[in-house]
PDB file of C-alpha atoms in Angstrom:
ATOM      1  CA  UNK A 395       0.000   0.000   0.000  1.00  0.00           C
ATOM      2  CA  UNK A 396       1.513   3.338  -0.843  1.00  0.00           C
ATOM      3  CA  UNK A 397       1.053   6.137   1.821  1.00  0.00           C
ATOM      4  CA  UNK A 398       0.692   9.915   0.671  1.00  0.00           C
ATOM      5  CA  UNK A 399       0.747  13.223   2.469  1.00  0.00           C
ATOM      6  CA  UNK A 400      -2.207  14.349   3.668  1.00  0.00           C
ATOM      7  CA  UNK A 401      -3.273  17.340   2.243  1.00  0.00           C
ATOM      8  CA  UNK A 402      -5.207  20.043   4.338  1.00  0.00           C
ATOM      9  CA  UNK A 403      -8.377  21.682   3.257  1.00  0.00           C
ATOM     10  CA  UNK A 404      -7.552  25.391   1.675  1.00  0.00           C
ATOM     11  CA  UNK A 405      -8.480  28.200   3.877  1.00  0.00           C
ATOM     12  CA  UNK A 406     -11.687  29.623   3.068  1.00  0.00           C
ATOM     13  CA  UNK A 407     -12.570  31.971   0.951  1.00  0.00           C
ATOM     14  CA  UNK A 408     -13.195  35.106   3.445  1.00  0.00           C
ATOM     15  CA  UNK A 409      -9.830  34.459   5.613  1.00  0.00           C
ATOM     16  CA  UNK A 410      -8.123  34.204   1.940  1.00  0.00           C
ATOM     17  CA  UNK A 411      -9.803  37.997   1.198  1.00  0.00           C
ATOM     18  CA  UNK A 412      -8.231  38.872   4.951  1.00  0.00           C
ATOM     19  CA  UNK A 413      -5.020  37.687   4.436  1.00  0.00           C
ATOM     20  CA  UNK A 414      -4.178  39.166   1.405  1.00  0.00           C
ATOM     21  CA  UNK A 415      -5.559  42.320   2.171  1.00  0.00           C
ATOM     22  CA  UNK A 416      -2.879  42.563   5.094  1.00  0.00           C
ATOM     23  CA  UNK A 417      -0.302  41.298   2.808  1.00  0.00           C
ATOM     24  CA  UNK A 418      -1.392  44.285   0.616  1.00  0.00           C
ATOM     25  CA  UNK A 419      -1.692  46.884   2.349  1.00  0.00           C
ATOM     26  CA  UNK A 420       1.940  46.374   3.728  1.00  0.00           C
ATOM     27  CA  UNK A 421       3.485  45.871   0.414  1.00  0.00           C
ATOM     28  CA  UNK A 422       0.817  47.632  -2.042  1.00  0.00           C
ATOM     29  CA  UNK A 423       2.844  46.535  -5.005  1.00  0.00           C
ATOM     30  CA  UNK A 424       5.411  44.105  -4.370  1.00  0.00           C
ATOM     31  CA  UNK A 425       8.300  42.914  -6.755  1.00  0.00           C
ATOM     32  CA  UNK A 426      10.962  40.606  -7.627  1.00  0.00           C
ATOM     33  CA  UNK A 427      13.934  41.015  -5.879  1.00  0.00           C
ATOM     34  CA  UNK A 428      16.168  40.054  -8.928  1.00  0.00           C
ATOM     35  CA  UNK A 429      17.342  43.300 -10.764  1.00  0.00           C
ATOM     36  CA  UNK A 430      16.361  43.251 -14.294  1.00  0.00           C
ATOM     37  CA  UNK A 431      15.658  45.913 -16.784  1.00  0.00           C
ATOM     38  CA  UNK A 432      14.058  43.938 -19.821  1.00  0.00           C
ATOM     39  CA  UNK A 433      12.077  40.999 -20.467  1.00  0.00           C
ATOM     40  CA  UNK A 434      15.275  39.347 -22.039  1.00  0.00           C
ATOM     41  CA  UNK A 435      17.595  40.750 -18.771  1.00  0.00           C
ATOM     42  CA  UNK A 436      14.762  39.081 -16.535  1.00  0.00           C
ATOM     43  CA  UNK A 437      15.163  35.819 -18.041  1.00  0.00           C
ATOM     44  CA  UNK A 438      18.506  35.784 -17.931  1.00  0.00           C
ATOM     45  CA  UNK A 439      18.272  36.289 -13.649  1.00  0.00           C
ATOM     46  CA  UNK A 440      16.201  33.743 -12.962  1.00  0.00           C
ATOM     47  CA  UNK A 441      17.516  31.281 -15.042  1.00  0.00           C
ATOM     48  CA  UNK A 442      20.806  32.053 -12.876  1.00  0.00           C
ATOM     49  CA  UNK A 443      19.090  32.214  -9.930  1.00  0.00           C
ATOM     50  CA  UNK A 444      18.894  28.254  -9.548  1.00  0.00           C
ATOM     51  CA  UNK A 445      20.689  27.146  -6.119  1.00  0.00           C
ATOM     52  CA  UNK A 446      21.773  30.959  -5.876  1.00  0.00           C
ATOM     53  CA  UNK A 447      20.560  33.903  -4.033  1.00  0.00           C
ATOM     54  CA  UNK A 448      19.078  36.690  -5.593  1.00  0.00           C
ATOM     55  CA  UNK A 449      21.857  38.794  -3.791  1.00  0.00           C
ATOM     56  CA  UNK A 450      24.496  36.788  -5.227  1.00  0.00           C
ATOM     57  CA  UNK A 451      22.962  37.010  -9.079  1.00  0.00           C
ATOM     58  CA  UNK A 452      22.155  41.077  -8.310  1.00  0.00           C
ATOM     59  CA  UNK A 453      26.066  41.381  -7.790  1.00  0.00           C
ATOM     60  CA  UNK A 454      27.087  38.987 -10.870  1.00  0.00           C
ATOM     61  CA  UNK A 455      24.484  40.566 -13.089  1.00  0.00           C
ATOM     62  CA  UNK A 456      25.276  43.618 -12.846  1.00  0.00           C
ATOM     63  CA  UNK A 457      28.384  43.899 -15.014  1.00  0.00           C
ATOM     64  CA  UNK A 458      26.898  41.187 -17.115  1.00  0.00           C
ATOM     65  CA  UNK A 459      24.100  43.158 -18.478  1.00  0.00           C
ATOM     66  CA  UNK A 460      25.851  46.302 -18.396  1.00  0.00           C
ATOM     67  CA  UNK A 461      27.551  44.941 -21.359  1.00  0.00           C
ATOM     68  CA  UNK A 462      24.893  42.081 -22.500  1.00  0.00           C
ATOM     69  CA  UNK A 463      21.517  43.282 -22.125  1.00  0.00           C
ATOM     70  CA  UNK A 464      20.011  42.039 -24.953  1.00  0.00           C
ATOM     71  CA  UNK A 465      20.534  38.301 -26.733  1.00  0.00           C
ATOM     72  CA  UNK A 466      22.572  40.010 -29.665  1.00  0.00           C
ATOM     73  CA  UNK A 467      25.149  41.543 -27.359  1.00  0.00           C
ATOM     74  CA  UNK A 468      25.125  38.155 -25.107  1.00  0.00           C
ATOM     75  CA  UNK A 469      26.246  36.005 -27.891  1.00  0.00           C
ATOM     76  CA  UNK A 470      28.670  38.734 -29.135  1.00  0.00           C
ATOM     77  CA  UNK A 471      30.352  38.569 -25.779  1.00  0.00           C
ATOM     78  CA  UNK A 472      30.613  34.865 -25.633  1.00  0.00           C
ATOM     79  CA  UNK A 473      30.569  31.588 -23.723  1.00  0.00           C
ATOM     80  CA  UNK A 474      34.117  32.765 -22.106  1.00  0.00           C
ATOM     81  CA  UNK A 475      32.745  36.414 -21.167  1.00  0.00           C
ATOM     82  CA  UNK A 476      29.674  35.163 -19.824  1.00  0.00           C
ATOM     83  CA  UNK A 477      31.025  32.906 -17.399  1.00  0.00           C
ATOM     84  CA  UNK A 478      34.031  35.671 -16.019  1.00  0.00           C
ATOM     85  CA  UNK A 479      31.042  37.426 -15.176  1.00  0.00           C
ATOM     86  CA  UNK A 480      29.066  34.840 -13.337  1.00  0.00           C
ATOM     87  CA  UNK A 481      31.400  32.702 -12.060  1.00  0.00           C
ATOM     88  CA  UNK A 482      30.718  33.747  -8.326  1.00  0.00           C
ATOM     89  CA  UNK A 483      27.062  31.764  -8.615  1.00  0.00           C
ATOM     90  CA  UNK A 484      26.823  28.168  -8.278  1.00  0.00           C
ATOM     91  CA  UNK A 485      26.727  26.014 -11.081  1.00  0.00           C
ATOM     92  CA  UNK A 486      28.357  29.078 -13.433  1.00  0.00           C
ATOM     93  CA  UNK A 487      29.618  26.813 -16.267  1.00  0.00           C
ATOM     94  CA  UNK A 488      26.510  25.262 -17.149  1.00  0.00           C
ATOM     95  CA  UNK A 489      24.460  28.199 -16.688  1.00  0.00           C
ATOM     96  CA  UNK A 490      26.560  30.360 -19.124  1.00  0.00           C
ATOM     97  CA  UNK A 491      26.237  27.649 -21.473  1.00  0.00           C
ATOM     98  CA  UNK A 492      22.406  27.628 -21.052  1.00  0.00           C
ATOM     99  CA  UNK A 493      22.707  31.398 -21.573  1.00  0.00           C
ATOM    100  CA  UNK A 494      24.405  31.260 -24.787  1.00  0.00           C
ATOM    101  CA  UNK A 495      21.975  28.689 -25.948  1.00  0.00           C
ATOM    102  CA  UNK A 496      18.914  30.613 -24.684  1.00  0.00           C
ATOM    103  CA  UNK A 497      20.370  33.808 -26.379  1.00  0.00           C
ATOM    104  CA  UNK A 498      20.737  32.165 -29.847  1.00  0.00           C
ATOM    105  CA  UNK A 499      17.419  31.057 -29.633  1.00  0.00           C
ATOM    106  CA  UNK A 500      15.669  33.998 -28.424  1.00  0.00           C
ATOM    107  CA  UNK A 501      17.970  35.384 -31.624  1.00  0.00           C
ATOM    108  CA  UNK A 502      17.045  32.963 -34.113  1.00  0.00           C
ATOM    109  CA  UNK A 503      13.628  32.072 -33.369  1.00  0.00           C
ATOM    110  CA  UNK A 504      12.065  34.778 -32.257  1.00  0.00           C
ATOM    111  CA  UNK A 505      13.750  38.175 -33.449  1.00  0.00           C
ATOM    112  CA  UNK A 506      15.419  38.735 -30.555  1.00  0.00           C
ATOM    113  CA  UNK A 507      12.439  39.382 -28.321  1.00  0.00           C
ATOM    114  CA  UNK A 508      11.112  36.989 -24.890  1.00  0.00           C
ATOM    115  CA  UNK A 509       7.687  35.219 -26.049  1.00  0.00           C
ATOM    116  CA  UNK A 510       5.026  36.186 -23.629  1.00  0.00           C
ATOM    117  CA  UNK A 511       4.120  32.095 -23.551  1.00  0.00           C
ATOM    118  CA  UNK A 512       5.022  29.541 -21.339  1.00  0.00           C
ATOM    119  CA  UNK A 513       5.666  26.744 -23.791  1.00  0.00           C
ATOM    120  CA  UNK A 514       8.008  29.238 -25.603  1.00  0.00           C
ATOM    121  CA  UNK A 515       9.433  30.552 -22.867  1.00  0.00           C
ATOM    122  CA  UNK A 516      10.433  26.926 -21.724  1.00  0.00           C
ATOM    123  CA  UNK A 517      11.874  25.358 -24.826  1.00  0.00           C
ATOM    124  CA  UNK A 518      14.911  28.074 -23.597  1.00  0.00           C
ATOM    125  CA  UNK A 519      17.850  26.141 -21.849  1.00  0.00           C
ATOM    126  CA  UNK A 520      17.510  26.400 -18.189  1.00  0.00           C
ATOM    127  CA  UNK A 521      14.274  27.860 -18.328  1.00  0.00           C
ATOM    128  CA  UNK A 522      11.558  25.557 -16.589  1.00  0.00           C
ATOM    129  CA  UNK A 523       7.840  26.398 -15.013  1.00  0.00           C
ATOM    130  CA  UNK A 524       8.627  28.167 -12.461  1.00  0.00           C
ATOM    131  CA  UNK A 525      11.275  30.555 -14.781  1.00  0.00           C
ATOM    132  CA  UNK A 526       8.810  31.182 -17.164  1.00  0.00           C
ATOM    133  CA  UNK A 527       6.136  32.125 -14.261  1.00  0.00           C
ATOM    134  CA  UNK A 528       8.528  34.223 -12.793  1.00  0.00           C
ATOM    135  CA  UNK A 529       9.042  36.143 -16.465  1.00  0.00           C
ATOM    136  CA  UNK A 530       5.168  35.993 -17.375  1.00  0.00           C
ATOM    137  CA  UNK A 531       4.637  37.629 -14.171  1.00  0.00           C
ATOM    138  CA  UNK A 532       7.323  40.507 -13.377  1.00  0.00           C
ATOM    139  CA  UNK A 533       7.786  41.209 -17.550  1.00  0.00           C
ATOM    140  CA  UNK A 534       4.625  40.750 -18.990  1.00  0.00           C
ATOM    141  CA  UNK A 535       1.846  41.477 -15.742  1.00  0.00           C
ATOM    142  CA  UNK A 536       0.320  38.003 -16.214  1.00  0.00           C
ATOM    143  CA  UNK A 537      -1.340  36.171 -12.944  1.00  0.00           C
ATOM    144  CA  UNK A 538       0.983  33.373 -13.561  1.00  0.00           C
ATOM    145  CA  UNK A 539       2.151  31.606  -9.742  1.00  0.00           C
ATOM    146  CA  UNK A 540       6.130  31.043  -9.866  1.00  0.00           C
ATOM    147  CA  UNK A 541       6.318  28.417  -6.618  1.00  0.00           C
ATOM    148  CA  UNK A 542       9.378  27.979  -4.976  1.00  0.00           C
ATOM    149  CA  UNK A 543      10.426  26.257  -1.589  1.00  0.00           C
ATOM    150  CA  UNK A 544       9.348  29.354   0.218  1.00  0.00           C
ATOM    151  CA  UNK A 545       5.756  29.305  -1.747  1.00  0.00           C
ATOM    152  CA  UNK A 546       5.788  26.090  -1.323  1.00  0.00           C
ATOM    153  CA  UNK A 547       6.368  25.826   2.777  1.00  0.00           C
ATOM    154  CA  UNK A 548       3.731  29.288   3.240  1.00  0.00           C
ATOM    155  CA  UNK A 549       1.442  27.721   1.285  1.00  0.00           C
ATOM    156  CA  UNK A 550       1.155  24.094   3.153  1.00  0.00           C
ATOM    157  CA  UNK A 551       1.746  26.205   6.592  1.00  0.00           C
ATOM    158  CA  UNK A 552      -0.706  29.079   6.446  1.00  0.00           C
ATOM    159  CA  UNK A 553      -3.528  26.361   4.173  1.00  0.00           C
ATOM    160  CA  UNK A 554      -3.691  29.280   1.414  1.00  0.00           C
ATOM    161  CA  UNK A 555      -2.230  27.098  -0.666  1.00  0.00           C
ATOM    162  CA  UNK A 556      -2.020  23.223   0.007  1.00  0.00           C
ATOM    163  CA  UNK A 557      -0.280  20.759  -2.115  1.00  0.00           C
ATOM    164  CA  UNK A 558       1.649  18.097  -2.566  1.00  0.00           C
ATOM    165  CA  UNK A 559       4.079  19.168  -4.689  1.00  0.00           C
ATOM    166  CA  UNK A 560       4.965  22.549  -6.578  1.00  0.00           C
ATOM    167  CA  UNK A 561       2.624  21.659  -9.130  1.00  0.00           C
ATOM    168  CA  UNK A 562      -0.578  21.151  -6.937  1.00  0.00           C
ATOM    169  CA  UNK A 563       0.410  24.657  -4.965  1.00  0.00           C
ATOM    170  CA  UNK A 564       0.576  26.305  -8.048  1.00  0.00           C
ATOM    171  CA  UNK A 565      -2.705  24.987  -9.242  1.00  0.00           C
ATOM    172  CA  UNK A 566      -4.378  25.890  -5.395  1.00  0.00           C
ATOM    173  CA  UNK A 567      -2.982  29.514  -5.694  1.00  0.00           C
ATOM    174  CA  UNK A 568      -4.642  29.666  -8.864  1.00  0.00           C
ATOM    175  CA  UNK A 569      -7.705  27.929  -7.436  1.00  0.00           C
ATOM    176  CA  UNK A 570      -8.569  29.291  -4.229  1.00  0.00           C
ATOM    177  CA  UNK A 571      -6.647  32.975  -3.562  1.00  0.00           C
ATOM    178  CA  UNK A 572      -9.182  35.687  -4.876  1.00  0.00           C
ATOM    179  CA  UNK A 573      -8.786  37.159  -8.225  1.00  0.00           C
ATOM    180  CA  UNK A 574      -8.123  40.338  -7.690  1.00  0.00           C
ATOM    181  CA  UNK A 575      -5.075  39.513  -5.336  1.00  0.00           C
ATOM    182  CA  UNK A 576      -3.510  37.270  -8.131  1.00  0.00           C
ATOM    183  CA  UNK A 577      -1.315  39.387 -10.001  1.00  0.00           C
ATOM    184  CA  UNK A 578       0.557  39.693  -7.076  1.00  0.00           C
ATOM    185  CA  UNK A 579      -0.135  36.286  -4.768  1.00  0.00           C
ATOM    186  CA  UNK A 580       3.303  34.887  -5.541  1.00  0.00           C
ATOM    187  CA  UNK A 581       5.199  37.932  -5.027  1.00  0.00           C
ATOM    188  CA  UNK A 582       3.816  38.276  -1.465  1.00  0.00           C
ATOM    189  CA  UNK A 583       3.743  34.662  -0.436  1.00  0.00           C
ATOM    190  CA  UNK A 584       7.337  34.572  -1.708  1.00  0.00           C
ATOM    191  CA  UNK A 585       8.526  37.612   0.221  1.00  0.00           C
ATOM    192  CA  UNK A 586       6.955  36.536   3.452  1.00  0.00           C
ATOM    193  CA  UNK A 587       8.409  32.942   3.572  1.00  0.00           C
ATOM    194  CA  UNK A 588      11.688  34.342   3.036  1.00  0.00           C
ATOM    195  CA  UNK A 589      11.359  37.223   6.091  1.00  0.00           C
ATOM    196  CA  UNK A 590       8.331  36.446   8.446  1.00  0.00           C
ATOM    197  CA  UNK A 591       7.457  32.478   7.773  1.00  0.00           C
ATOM    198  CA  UNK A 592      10.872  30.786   7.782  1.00  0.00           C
ATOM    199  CA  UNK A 593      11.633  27.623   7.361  1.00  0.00           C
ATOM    200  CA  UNK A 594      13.531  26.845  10.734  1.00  0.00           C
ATOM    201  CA  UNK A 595      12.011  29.608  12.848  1.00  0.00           C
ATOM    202  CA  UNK A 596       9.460  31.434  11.945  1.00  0.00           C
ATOM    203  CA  UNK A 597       8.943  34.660  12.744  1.00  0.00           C
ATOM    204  CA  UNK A 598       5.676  34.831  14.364  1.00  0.00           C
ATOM    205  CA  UNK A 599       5.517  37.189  16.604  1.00  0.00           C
ATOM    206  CA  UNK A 600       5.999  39.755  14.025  1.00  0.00           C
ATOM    207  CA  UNK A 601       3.521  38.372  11.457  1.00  0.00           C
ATOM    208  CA  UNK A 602       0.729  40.460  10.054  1.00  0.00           C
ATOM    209  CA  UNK A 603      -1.710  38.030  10.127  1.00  0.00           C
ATOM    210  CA  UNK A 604      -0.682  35.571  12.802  1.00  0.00           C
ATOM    211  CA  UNK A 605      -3.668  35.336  14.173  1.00  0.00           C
ATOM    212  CA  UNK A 606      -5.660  34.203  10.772  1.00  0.00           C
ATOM    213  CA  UNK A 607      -2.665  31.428  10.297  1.00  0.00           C
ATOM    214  CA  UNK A 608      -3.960  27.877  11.370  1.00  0.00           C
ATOM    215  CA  UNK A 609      -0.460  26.710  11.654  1.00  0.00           C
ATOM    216  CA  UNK A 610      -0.164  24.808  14.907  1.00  0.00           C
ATOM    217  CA  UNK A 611       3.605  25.363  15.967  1.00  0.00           C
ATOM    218  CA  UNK A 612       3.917  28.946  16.019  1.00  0.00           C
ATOM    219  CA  UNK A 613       7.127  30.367  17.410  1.00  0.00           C
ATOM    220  CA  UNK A 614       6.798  32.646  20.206  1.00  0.00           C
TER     221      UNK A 614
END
């Protein structure tokens, strides 16, 4: 007999309206923390932000795009010049090969611009759902649900957002969390697992809506 995880019941609907609204009104418009000025620069982040910190890409990227900020200029600087540049973040050599390869598609195939799809966007090397969420989201303002670990954990936790697996969280973000607090949901969730709802300790005591959160072992 195979055992599964139990999953939880989602929150409903009128504690989802109140936590958002918190969540809101403390960060009215909240973004990505990975510094990007184009769709193609954005791409290029989070497909280097794989076991890396956004901190750690910010300070790689920096000089990267200041010379490559478009896929023409990316593949005119090379695989060697790409991976001087990010050879601080984990994983560097493969991920300046996958942004070589991504660049002379984007070049190729599409004229040099990002697709605003998510089965274009992931045919790119090192691009996979959650990338292309991320890069529907921040570039092109669709409700698209990026989940990471930290979605992942705030969602299971707080019952917004139960699942499984990445997949299922995505799908109950897009299922249960009210529409109007969608373009935003996984910038918010996001932000708050990595600050206030940590994995190890989480920081209760200075939540904004502890008392709406039906997660039993609060810290003090």
């Amino acid at each position: 007999m195979v055992r599964t995880r139990r999953v939880n019941q989602p929150l409903p609907f009128a504690q989802q309206v109140a936590i958002f609204s918190r969540l809101a009104a403390a960060n009215p418009v909240p973004v990505t923390e990975l510094e990007f000025t184009t769709p193609f620069t954005l791409v290029v982040a989070v497909a280097l932000s794989a076991q890396a910190t956004d901190v750690g890409v910010n300070k790689a990227t920096r000089g990267l795009f200041a010379v490559a900020d478009t896929p023409q200029k990316m593949l005119a600087l090379g695989l060697d010049g790409v991976t001087e540049h990010i050879r601080t973040i984990g994983l560097f050599r493969q991920k300046a090969r996958n942004v070589i390869a991504l660049s002379r598609i984007l070049d190729e195939e599409f004229g040099g611009e990002v697709p605003d799809s998510r089965a274009a966007l992931m045919r790119l090397p090192g691009v996979g759902r959650k990338t292309a969420n991320v890069v529907l989201n921040s570039a092109f303002g669709h409700p698209a649900q990026a989940v990471d670990t930290h979605i992942f954990r705030v969602g299971n936790r707080t019952r917004i957002a139960p699942g499984r697996d990445v997949d299922e969280v995505e799908r109950a973000i897009e299922d249960n969390v009210p529409v109007r607090f969608q373009d935003h949901a996984h910038h918010w969730l996001i932000l708050h697992g990595r600050y206030i709802c940590q994995a190890r300790r989480p920081r209760c005591a200075v939540c904004p809506v502890h008392d709406l959160c039906p997660f039993e072992e609060k810290t003090p």
